[in-house]
Every structure is written in structure tokens, then in C-alpha cells.
One Martini backbone bead per residue (centre of mass of N, CA, C, O) as a GRO file, in nm:
protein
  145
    1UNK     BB    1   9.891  -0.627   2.824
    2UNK     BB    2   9.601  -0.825   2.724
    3UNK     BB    3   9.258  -0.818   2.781
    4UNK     BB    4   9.034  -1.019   2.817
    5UNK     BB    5   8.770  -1.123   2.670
    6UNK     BB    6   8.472  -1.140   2.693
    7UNK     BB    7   8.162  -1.267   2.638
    8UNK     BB    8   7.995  -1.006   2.542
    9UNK     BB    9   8.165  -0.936   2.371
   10UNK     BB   10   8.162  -1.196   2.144
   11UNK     BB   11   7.876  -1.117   2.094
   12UNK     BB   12   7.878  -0.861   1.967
   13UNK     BB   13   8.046  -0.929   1.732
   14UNK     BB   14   7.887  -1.132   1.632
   15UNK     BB   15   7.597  -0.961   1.559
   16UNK     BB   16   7.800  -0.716   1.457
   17UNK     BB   17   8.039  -0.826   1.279
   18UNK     BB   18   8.326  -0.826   1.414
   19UNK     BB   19   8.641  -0.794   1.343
   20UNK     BB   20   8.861  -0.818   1.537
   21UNK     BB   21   8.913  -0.592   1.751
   22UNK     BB   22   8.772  -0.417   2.022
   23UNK     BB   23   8.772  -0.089   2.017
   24UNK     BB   24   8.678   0.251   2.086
   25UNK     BB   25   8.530   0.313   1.837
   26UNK     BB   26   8.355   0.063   1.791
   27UNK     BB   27   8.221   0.080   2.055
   28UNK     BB   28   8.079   0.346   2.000
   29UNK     BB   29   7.888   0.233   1.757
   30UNK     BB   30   7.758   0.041   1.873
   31UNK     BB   31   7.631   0.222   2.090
   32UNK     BB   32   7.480   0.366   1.885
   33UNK     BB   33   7.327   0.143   1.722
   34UNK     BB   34   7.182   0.035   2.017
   35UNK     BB   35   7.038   0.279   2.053
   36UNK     BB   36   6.852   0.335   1.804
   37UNK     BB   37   6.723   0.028   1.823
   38UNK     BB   38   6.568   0.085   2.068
   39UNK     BB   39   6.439   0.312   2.026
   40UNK     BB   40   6.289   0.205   1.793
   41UNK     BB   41   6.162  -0.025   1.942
   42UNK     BB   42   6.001   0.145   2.170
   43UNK     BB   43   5.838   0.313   1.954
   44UNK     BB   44   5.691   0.086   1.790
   45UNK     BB   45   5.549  -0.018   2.051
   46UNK     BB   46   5.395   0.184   2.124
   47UNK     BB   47   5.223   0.261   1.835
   48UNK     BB   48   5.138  -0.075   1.868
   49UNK     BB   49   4.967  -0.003   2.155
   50UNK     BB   50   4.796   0.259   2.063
   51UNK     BB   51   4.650   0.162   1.806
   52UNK     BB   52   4.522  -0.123   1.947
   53UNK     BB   53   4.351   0.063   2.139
   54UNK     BB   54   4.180   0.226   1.965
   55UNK     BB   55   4.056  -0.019   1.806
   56UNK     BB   56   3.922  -0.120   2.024
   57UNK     BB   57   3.739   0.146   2.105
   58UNK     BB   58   3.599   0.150   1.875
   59UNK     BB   59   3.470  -0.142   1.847
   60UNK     BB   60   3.271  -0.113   2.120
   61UNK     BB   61   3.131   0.126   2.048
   62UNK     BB   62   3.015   0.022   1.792
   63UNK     BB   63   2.919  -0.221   1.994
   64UNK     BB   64   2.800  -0.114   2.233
   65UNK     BB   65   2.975  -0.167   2.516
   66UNK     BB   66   3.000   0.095   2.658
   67UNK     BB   67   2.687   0.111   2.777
   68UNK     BB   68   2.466   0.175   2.999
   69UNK     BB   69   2.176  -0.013   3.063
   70UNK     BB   70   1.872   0.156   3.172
   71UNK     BB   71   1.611   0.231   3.342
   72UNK     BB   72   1.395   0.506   3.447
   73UNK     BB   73   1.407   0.411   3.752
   74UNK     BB   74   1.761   0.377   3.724
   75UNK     BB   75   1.898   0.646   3.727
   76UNK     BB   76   1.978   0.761   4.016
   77UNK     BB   77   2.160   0.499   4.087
   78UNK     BB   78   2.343   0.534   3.856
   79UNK     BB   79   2.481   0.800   3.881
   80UNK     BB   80   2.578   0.716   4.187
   81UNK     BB   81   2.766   0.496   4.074
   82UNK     BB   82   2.902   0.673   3.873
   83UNK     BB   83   3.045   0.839   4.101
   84UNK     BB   84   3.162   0.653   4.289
   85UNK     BB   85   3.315   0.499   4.097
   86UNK     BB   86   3.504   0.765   4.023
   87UNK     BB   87   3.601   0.855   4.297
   88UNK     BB   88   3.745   0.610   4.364
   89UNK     BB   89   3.953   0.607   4.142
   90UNK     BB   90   4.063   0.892   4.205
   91UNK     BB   91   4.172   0.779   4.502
   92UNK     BB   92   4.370   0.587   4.384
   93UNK     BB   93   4.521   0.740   4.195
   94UNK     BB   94   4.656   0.951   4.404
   95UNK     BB   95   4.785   0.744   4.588
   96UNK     BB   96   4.978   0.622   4.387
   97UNK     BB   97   5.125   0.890   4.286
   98UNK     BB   98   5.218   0.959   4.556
   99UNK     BB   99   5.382   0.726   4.603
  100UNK     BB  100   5.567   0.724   4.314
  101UNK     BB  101   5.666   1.006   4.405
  102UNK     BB  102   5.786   0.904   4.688
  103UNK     BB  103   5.979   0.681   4.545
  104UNK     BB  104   6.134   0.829   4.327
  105UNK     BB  105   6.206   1.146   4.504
  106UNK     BB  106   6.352   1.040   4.779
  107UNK     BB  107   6.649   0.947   4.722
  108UNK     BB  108   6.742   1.254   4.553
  109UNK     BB  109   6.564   1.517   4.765
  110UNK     BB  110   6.324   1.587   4.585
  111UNK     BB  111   6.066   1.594   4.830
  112UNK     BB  112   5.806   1.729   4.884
  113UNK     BB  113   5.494   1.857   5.054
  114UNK     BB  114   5.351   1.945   4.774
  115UNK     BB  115   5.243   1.674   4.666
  116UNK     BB  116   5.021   1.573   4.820
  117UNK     BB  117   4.804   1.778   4.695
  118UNK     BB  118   4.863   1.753   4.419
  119UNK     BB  119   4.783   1.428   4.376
  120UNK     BB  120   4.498   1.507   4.535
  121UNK     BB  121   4.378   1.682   4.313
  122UNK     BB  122   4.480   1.499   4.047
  123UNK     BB  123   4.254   1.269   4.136
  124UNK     BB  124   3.997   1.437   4.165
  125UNK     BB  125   3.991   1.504   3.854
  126UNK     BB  126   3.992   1.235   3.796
  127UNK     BB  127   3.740   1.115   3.891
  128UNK     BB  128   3.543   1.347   3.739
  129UNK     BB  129   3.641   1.234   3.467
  130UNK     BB  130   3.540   0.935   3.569
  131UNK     BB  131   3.251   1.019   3.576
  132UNK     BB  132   3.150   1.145   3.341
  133UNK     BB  133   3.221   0.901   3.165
  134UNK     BB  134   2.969   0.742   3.312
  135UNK     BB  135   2.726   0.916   3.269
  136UNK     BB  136   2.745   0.929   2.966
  137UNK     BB  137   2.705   0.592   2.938
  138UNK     BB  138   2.463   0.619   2.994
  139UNK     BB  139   2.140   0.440   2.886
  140UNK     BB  140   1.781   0.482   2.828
  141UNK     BB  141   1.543   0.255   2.830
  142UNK     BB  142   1.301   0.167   2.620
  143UNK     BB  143   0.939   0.092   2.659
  144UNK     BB  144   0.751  -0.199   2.438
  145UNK     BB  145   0.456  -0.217   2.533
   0.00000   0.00000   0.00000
């Protein structure tokens, strides 16, 4: 007896236009086809988020808008805030590190409690690195009286 097709099975054939029967050998090729147009294209998604990323990016620093301008008895302030919006980042990134890797690892067994430091110092690394990015991108203005 011969099993009906699914709407699945219909739609596929349709797509990929295969007349006849749909054996054992038509789907693993389909399964290939597929299998290689997703990678390509969840790749070239990548190269064009990472691209358009990076246009942003440059195109801001030219036009000076990531610079934060202070005057120069406001410079000891920025800097603390610029400490401090660091840390707080990356207090955030390790709990969330954390939670996430949690979340992923305790279902299949795998998760010990070496996890938890290591979270916590690849956070504040994480924190010192966007303290960093944040104290160089003060610029102090000069008054022009």
C-alpha cells in the first residue's frame, strides 16, 4: 500500500519541481539543496548586518557624533560617569552571560559551577573594555571667549 502524500511533501515538489514520485534519494538531494541555500543564506545575512554595521559606524565617528563634549571643569565627572556606565554594562553583560548560559547548559547535564566566575570576571573585563571606549571618546571643549 502506498502512503499518501503529505502538503509538505506537495509544496516541496512543487518549489523544487520535481515531477514523479518523491523516493528516498530525490529527498535527500532536496534535503541537500536546502540545507546549503539556508547556510548561504543566513551567511550573506551576516556579511550584510555586519557591513551595514560597520557604514553606521564609520559614518558617525566622521560625522563626530560618538565624541561626548565637556568643558574642562567637567571633565572629572565625565570620567566617573564614564567609570560608572561602564561597570554597570558590564554588570549587566555578565549576569545576563550567565543567566543564558544557565539556560543552556543545565538541560543536557552539563553545567557546573565554575560557570558562575567566570561570567562574573569575563563581565567586569567586559565593563573595563566599554569604561575604556567611554573615557577616550570624551573630548574636552575649549572656550573660545
Amino acid at each position: 500500500m502506498k502512503a499518501k502524500e503529505t502538503r509538505f511533501e506537495k509544496y516541496m515538489k512543487f518549489w523544487y519541481g520535481i515531477s514523479g514520485p518523491l523516493d528516498e534519494q530525490k529527498r535527500q538531494v532536496m534535503n541537500q539543496i536546502g540545507n546549503r541555500a539556508y547556510l548561504f543564506l543566513s551567511g550573506s545575512f551576516f556579511v550584510m548586518l555586519m557591513a551595514v554595521n560597520l557604514y553606521i559606524m564609520q559614518q558617525s565617528r566622521k560625522a563626530r557624533l560618538t565624541d561626548n563634549e565637556v568643558e574642562k571643569d567637567e571633565l572629572p565627572e565625565a570620567k566617573k560617569a564614564a567609570w560608572t556606565k561602564g561597570m554597570i554594562s558590564g554588570a549587566i553583560f555578565g549576569i545576563l552571560m550567565l543567566i543564558l548560559e544557565f539556560l543552556t547548559s543545565y538541560s543536557d547535564g552539563s553545567w557546573t559551577w565554575i560557570m558562575i566566575p567566570t561570567c562574573l570576571i569575563s563581565g567586569v573585563f567586559f565593563g573595563i573594555f566599554m569604561s575604556l571606549i567611554a573615557v577616550h571618546r570624551i573630548k574636552v571643549v575649549k572656550d573660545e571667549d
